[in-house]
Structures are given as structure tokens and as C-alpha cells.
JSON list of C-alpha atoms in Angstrom, two decimals:
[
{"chain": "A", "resi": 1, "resn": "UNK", "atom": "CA", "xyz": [-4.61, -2.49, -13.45]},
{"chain": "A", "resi": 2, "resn": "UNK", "atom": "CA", "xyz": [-6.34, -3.58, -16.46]},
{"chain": "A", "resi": 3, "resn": "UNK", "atom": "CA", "xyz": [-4.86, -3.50, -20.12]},
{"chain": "A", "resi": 4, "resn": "UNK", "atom": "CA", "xyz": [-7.15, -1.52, -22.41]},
{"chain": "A", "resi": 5, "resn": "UNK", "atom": "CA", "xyz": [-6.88, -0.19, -25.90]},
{"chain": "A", "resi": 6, "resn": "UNK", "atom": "CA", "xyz": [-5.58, 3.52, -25.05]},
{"chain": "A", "resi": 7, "resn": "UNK", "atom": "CA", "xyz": [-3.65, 2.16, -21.98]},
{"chain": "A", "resi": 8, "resn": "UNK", "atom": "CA", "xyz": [-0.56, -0.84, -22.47]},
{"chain": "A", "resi": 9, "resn": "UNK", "atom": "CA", "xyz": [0.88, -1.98, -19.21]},
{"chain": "A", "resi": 10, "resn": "UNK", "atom": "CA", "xyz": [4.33, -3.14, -19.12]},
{"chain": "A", "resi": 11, "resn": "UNK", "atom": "CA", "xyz": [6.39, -4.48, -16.43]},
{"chain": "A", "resi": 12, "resn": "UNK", "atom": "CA", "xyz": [10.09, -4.78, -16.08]},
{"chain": "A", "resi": 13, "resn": "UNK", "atom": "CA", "xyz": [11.65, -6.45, -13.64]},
{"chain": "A", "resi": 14, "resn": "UNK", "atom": "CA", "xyz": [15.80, -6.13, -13.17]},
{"chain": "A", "resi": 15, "resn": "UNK", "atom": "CA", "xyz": [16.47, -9.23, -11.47]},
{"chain": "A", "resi": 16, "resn": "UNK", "atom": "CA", "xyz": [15.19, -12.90, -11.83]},
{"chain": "A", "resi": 17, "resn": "UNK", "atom": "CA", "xyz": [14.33, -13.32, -8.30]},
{"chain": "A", "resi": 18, "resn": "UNK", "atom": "CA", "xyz": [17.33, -16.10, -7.86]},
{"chain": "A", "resi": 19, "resn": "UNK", "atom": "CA", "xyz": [17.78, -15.09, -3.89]},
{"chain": "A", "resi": 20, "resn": "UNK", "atom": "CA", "xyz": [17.20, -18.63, -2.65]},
{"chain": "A", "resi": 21, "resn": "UNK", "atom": "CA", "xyz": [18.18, -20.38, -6.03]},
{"chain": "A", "resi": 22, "resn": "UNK", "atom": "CA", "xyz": [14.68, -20.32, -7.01]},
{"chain": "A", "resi": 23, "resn": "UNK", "atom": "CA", "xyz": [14.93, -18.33, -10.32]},
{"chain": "A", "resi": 24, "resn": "UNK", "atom": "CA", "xyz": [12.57, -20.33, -12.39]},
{"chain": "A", "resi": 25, "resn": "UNK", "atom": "CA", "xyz": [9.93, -20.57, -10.41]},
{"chain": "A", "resi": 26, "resn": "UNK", "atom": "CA", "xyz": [9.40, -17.11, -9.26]},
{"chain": "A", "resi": 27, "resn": "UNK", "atom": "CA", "xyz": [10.15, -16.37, -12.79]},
{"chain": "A", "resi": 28, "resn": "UNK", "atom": "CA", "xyz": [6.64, -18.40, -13.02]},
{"chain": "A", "resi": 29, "resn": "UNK", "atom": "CA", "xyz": [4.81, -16.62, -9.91]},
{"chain": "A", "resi": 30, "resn": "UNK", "atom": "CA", "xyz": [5.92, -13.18, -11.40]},
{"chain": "A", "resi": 31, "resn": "UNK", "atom": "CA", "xyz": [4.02, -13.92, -14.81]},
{"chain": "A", "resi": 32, "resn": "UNK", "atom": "CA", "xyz": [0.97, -15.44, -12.90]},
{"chain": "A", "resi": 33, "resn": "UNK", "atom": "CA", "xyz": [0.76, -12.19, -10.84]},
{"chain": "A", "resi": 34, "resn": "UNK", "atom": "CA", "xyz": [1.30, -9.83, -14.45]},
{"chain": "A", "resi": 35, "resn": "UNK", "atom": "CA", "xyz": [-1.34, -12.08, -15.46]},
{"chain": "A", "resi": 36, "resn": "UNK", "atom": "CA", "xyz": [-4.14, -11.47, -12.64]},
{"chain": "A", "resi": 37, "resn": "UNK", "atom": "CA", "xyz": [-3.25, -7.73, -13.55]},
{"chain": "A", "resi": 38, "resn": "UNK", "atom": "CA", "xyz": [-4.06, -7.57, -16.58]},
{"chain": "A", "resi": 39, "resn": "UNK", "atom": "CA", "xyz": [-0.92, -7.42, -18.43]},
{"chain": "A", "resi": 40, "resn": "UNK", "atom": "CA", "xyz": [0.37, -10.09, -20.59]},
{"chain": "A", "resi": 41, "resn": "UNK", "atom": "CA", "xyz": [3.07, -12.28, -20.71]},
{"chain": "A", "resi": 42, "resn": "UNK", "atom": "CA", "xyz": [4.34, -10.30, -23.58]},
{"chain": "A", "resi": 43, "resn": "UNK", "atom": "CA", "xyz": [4.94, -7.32, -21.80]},
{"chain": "A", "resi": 44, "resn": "UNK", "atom": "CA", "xyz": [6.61, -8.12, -19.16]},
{"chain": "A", "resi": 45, "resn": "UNK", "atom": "CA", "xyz": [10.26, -8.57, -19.31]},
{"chain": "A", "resi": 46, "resn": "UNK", "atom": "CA", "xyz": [12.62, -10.30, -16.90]},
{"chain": "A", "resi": 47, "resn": "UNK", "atom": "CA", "xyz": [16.59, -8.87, -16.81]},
{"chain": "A", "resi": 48, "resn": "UNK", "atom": "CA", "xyz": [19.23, -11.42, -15.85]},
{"chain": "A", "resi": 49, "resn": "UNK", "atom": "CA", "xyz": [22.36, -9.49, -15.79]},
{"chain": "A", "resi": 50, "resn": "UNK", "atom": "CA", "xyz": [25.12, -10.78, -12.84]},
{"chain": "A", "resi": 51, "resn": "UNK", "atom": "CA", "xyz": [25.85, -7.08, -12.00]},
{"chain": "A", "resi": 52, "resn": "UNK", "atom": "CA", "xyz": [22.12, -6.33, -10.94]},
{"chain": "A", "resi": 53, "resn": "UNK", "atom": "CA", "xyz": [21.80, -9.49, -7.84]},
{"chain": "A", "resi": 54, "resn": "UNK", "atom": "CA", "xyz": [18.86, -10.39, -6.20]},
{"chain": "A", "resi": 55, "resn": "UNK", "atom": "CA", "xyz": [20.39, -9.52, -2.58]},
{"chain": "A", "resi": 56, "resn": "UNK", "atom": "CA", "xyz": [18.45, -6.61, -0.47]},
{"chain": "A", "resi": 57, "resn": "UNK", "atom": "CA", "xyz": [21.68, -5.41, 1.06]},
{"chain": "A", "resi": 58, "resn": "UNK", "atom": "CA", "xyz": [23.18, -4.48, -2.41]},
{"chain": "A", "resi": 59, "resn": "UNK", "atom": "CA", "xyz": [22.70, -1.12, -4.11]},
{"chain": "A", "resi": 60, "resn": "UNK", "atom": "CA", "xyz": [22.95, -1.44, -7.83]},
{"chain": "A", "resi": 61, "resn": "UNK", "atom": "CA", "xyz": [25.12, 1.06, -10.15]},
{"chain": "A", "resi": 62, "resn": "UNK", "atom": "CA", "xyz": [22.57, 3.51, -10.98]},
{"chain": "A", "resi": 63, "resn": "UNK", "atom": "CA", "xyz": [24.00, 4.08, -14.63]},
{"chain": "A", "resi": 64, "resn": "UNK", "atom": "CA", "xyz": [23.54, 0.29, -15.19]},
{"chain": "A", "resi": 65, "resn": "UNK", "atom": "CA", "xyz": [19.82, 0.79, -13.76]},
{"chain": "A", "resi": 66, "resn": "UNK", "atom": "CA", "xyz": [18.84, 4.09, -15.71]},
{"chain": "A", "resi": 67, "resn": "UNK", "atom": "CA", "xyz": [20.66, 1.86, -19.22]},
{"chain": "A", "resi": 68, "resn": "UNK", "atom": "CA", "xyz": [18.28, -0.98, -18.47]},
{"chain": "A", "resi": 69, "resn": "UNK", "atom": "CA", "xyz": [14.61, 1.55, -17.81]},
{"chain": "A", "resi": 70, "resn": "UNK", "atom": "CA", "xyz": [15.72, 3.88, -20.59]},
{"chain": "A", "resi": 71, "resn": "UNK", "atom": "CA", "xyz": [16.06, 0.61, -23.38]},
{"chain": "A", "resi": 72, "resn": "UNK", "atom": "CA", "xyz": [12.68, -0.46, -21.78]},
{"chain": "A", "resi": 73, "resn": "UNK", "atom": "CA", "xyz": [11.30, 3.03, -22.11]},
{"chain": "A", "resi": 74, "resn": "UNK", "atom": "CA", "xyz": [12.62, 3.07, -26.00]},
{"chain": "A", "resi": 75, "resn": "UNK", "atom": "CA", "xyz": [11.37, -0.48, -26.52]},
{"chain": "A", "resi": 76, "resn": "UNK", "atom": "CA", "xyz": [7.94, 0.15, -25.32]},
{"chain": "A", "resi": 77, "resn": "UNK", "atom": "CA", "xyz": [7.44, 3.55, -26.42]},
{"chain": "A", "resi": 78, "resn": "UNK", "atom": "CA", "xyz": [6.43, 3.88, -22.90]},
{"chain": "A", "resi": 79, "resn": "UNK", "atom": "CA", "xyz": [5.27, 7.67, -22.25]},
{"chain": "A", "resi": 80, "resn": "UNK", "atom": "CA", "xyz": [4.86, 7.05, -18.34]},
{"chain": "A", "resi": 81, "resn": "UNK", "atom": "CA", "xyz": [7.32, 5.29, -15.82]},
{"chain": "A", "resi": 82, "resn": "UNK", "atom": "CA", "xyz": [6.85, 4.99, -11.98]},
{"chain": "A", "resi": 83, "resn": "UNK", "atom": "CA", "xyz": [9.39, 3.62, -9.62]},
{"chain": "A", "resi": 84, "resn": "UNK", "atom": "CA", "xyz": [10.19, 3.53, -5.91]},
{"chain": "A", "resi": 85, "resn": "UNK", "atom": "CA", "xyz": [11.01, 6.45, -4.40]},
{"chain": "A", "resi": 86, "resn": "UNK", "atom": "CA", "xyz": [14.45, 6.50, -2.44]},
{"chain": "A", "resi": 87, "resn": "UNK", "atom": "CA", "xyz": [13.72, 4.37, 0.34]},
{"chain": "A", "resi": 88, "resn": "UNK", "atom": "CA", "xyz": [11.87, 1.69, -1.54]},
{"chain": "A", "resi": 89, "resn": "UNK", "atom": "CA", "xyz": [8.69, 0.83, 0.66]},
{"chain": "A", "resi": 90, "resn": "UNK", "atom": "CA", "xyz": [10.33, -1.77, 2.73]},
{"chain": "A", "resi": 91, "resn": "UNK", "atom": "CA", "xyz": [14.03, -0.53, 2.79]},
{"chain": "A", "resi": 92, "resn": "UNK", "atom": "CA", "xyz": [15.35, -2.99, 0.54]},
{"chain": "A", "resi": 93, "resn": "UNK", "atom": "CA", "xyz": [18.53, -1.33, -1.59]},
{"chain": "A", "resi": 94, "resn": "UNK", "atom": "CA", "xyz": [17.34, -3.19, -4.56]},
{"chain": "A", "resi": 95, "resn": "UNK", "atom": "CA", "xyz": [13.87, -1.31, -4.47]},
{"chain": "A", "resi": 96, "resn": "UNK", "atom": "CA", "xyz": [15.64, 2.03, -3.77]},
{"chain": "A", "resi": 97, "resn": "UNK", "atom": "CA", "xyz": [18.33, 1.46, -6.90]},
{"chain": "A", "resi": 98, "resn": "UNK", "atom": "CA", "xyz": [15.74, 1.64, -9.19]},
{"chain": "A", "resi": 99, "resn": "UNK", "atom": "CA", "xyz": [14.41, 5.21, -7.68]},
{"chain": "A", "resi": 100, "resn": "UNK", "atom": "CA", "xyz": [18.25, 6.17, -8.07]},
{"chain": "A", "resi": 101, "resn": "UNK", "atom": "CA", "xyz": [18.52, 4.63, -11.70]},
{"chain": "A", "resi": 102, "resn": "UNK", "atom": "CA", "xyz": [15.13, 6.68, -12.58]},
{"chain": "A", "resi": 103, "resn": "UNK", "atom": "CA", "xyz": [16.12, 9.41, -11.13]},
{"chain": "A", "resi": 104, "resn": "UNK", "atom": "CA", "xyz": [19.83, 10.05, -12.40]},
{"chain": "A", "resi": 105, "resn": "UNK", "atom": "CA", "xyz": [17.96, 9.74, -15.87]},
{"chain": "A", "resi": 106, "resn": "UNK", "atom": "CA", "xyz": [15.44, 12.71, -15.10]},
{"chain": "A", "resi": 107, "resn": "UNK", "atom": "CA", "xyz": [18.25, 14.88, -13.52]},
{"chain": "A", "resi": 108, "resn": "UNK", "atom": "CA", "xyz": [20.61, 14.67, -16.60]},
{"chain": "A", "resi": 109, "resn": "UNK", "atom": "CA", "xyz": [18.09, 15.41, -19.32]},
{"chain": "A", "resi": 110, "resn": "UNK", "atom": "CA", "xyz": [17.89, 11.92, -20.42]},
{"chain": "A", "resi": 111, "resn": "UNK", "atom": "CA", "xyz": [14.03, 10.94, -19.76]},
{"chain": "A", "resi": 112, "resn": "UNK", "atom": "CA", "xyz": [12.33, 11.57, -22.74]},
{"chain": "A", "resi": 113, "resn": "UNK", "atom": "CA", "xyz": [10.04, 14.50, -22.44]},
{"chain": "A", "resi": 114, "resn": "UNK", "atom": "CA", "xyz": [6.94, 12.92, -23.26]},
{"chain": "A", "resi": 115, "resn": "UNK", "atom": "CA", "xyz": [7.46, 10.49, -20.37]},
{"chain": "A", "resi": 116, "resn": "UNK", "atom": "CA", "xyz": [5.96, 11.63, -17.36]},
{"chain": "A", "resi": 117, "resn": "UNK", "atom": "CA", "xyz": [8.05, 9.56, -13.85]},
{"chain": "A", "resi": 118, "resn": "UNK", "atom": "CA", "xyz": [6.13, 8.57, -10.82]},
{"chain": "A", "resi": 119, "resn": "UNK", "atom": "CA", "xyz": [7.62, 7.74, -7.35]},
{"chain": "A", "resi": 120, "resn": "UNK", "atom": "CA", "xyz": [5.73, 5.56, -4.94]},
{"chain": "A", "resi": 121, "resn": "UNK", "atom": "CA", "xyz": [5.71, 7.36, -1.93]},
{"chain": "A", "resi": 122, "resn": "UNK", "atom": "CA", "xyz": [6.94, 5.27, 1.01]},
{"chain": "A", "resi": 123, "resn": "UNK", "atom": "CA", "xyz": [5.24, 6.13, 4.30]},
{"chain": "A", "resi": 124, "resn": "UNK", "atom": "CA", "xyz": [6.07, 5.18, 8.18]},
{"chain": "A", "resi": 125, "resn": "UNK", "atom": "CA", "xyz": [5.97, 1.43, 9.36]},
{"chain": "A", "resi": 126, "resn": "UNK", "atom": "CA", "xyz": [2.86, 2.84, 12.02]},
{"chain": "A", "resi": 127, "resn": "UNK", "atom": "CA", "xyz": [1.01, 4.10, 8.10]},
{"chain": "A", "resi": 128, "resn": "UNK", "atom": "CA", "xyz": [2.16, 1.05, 6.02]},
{"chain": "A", "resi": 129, "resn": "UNK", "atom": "CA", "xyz": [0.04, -1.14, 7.86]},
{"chain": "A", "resi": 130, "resn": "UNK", "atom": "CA", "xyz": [-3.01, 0.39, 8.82]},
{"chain": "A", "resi": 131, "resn": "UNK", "atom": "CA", "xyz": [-4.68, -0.11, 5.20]},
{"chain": "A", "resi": 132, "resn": "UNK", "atom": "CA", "xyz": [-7.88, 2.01, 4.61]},
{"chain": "A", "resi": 133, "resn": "UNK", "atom": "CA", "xyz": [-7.75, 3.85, 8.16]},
{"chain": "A", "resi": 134, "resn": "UNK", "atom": "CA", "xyz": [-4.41, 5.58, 5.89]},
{"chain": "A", "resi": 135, "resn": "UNK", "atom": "CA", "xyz": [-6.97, 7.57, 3.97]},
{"chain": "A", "resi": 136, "resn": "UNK", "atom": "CA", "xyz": [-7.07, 10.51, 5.67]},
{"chain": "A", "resi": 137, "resn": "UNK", "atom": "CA", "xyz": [-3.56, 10.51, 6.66]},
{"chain": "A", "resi": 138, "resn": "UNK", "atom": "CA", "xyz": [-2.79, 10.50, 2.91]},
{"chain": "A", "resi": 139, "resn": "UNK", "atom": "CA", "xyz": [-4.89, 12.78, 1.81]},
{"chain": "A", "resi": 140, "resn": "UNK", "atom": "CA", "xyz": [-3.88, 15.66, 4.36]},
{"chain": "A", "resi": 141, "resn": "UNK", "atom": "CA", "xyz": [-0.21, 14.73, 3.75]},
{"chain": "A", "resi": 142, "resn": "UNK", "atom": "CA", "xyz": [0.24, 14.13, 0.16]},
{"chain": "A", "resi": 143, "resn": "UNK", "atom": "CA", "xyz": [0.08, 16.59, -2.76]},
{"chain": "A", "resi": 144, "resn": "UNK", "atom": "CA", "xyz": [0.93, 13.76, -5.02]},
{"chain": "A", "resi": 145, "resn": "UNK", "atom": "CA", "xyz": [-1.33, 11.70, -6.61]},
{"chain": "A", "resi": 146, "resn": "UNK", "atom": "CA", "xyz": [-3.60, 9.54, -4.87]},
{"chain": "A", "resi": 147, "resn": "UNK", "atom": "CA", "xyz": [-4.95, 6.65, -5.93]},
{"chain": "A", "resi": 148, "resn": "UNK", "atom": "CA", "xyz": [-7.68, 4.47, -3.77]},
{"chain": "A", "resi": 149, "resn": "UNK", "atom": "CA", "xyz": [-8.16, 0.89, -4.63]},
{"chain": "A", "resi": 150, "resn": "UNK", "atom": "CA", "xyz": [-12.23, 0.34, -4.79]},
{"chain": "A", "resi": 151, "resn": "UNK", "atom": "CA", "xyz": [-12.94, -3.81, -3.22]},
{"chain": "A", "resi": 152, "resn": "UNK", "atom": "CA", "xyz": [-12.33, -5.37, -6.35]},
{"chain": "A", "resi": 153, "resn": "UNK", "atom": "CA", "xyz": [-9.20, -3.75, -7.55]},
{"chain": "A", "resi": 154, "resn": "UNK", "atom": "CA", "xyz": [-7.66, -4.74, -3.95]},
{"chain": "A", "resi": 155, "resn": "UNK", "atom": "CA", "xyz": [-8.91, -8.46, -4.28]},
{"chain": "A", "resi": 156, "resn": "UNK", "atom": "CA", "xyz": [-7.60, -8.43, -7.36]},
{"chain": "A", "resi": 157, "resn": "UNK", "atom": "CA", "xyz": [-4.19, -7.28, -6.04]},
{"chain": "A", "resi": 158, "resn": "UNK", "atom": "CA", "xyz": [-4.15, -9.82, -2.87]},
{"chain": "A", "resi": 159, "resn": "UNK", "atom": "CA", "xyz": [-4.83, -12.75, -5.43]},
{"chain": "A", "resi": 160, "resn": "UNK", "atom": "CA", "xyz": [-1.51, -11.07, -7.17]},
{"chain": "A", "resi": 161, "resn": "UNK", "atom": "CA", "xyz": [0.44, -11.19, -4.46]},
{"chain": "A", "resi": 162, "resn": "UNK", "atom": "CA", "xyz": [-0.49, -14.51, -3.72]},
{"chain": "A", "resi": 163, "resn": "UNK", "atom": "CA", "xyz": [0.68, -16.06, -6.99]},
{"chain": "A", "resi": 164, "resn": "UNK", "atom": "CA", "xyz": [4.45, -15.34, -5.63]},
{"chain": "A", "resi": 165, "resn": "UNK", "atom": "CA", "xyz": [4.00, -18.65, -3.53]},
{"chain": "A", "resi": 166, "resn": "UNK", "atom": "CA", "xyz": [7.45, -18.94, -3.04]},
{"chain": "A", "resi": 167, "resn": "UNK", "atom": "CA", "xyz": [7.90, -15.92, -1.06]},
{"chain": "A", "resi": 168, "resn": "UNK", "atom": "CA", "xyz": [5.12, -16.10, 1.04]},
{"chain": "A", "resi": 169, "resn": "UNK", "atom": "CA", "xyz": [6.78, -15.86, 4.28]},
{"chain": "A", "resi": 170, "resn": "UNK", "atom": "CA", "xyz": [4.63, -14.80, 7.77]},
{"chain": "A", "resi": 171, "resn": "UNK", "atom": "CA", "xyz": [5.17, -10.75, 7.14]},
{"chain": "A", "resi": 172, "resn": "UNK", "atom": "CA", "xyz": [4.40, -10.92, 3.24]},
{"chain": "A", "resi": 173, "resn": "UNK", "atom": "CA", "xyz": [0.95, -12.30, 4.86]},
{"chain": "A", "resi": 174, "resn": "UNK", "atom": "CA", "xyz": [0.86, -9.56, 7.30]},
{"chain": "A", "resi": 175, "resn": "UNK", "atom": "CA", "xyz": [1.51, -7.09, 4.13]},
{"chain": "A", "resi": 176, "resn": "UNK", "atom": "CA", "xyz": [-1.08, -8.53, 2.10]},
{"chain": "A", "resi": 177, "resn": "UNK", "atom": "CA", "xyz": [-3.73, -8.20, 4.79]},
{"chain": "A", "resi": 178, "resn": "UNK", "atom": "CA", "xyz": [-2.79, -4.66, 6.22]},
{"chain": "A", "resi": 179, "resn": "UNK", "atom": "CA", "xyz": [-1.03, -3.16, 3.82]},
{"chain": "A", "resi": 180, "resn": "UNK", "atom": "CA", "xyz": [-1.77, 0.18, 3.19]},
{"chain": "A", "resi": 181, "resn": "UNK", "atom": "CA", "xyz": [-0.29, -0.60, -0.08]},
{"chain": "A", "resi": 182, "resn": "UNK", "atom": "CA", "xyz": [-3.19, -2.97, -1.71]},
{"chain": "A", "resi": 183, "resn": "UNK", "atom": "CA", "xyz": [-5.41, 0.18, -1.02]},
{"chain": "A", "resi": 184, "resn": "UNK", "atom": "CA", "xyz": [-3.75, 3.49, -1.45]},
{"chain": "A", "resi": 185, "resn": "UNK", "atom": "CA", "xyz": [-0.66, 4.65, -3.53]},
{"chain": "A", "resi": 186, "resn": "UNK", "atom": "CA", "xyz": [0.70, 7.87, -3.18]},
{"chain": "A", "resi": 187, "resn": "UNK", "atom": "CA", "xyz": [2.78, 8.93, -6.35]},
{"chain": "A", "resi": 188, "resn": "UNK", "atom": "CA", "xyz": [4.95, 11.53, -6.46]},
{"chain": "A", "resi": 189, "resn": "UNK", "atom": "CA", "xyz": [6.49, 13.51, -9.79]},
{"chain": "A", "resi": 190, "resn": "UNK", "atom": "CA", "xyz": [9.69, 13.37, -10.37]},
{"chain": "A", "resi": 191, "resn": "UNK", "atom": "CA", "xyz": [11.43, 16.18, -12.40]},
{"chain": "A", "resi": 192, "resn": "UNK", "atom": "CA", "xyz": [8.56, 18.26, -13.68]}
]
């Protein structure tokens, strides 16, 4: 993802990553990563609100989520959103809040109609790690959106991932290596 003149990149994050009491400095890796992606430090913002915790087996108030996109939405003057869809990639509630949040604001009216809302499309364990070789799979089983990482783009988004030091645990490793994910996204629209 690279910031140019007819496209701004923002990213907003709803929790400060304090899991393990280490707030600040993933706080740190998550700017590092925005960085290597091309968006700046400027637009990227960081919520720290008590009622959204950083714990995967805790599903958020959706009205609280959808408050916090929609200001960011408003704020940026952002005309295109894309979430998680409703199982969040890995499972975790957090991930799957914000498909929720996102998708209680499309179903009531509330999205702006200029902004167009994007799921990531989660796919089987078996797919999620069998990175390029899910090409075909995708292709024959998606009429979303595709897009495929060229080698560059997925270097580029290993050396992301790798600036969250701190959460580099054996299976984020596994991830970053076979991961589907740093080659091909499947995006689905939501409410059009």
C-alpha cells in the first residue's frame, strides 16, 4: 500500500495493544509497520477507550465500534472502509467486533453513501496457509475482489509484520511465511 496523491491511507486501530502491559511499545511497532506501508504517522490513529480491551475472548459493543469508524470516517473524509468480515481471519472476537461495528452502520443507513465497505474474506485454516498455491482456490470461489500481492508488495508486507517485534510468537512466524494473507485478499462488499 503506497500513499499517493489521489489515494490517502489511513489506519485506525481501536485498541492500544496493552494485552501483556506492553501498550507503548506496540504503540511503537504499529507506527513502524504504517510506516513500511506507506502511510504516515499522521494518519494513523490509536483509540484508548477502557470499554474496547485488548483481550481476544471479548466481543466489543458494536454501537461503541460503528461511533468510533463513523468519527474516523467523518474525520478523514474517508470514501472507502474495509474491515474483517464476521469471523475475523484468526477467530479473535476483537477482529470480528469491528465487522459487527461496520456492519450495524451499513444496515441502518448510517454509512455514508459515498463510502464504499470492504470485508476481508476469511478462508479455512487448510487455505490460510498455503500462500500462492490459494490462487486458484480464490479465484474459482470468490466473486469478491481479488487482489494478488506481486514479490515486492509481499516483502514489503513481511518486513511490516515484522516491525510488531513484540508479538512475534512461533505461529505469527508461521503466518508470515505461509500466509495466504501476505499474497491474496479476498474482499467482499458489504451493503451495496
Amino acid at each position: 500500500m503506497k500513499s499517493h496523491s489521489l489515494h490517502n491511507a489511513f489506519l485506525l486501530n481501536l485498541l492500544p495493544g496493552n494485552f501483556e502491559k506492553k501498550g507503548l511499545t506496540r504503540r511503537r511497532e504499529l507506527f513502524k509497520s504504517a510506516t513500511i506501508l506507506g502511510i504516515p504517522a499522521d494518519n494513523v490513529t490509536v483509540v484508548d477507550n477502557p470499554d474496547l480491551p485488548d483481550d481476544i475472548n471479548i466481543a466489543w459493543d458494536p454501537k461503541l465500534v460503528a461511533q468510533k469508524i463513523l468519527e474516523q470516517v467523518f474525520e478523514t473524509s474517508a470514501n472507502v472502509v474495509i474491515t474483517f468480515d464476521h469471523y475475523g481471519v484468526s477467530g479473535h472476537r476483537n477482529h470480528s467486533s469491528l465487522y459487527h461495528g461496520v456492519n450495524d452502520l451499513v444496515e441502518r443507513g448510517q454509512m455514508p453513501d459515498n463510502v464504499l465497505v470492504y470485508a476481508l474474506q476469511s478462508v479455512s485454516l487448510l487455505r490460510k496457509y498455503t500462500s500462492f498455491l490459494d490462487v486458484l482456490p480464490s479465484i474459482l470461489s470468490s466473486a469478491s475482489t481479488l487482489f494478488l500481492s506481486g514479490y515486492p508488495a509481499i516483502l514489503k508486507a513481511q518486513r511490516a509484520m515484522c516491525a510488531h517485534r513484540s508479538q512475534l510468537v512461533w505461529f505469527r512466524w508461521l503466518y508470515i511465511a505461509f500466509s495466504r494473507y501476505m499474497v491474496i485478499n479476498t474482499l467482499r462488499p458489504l451493503g451495496r
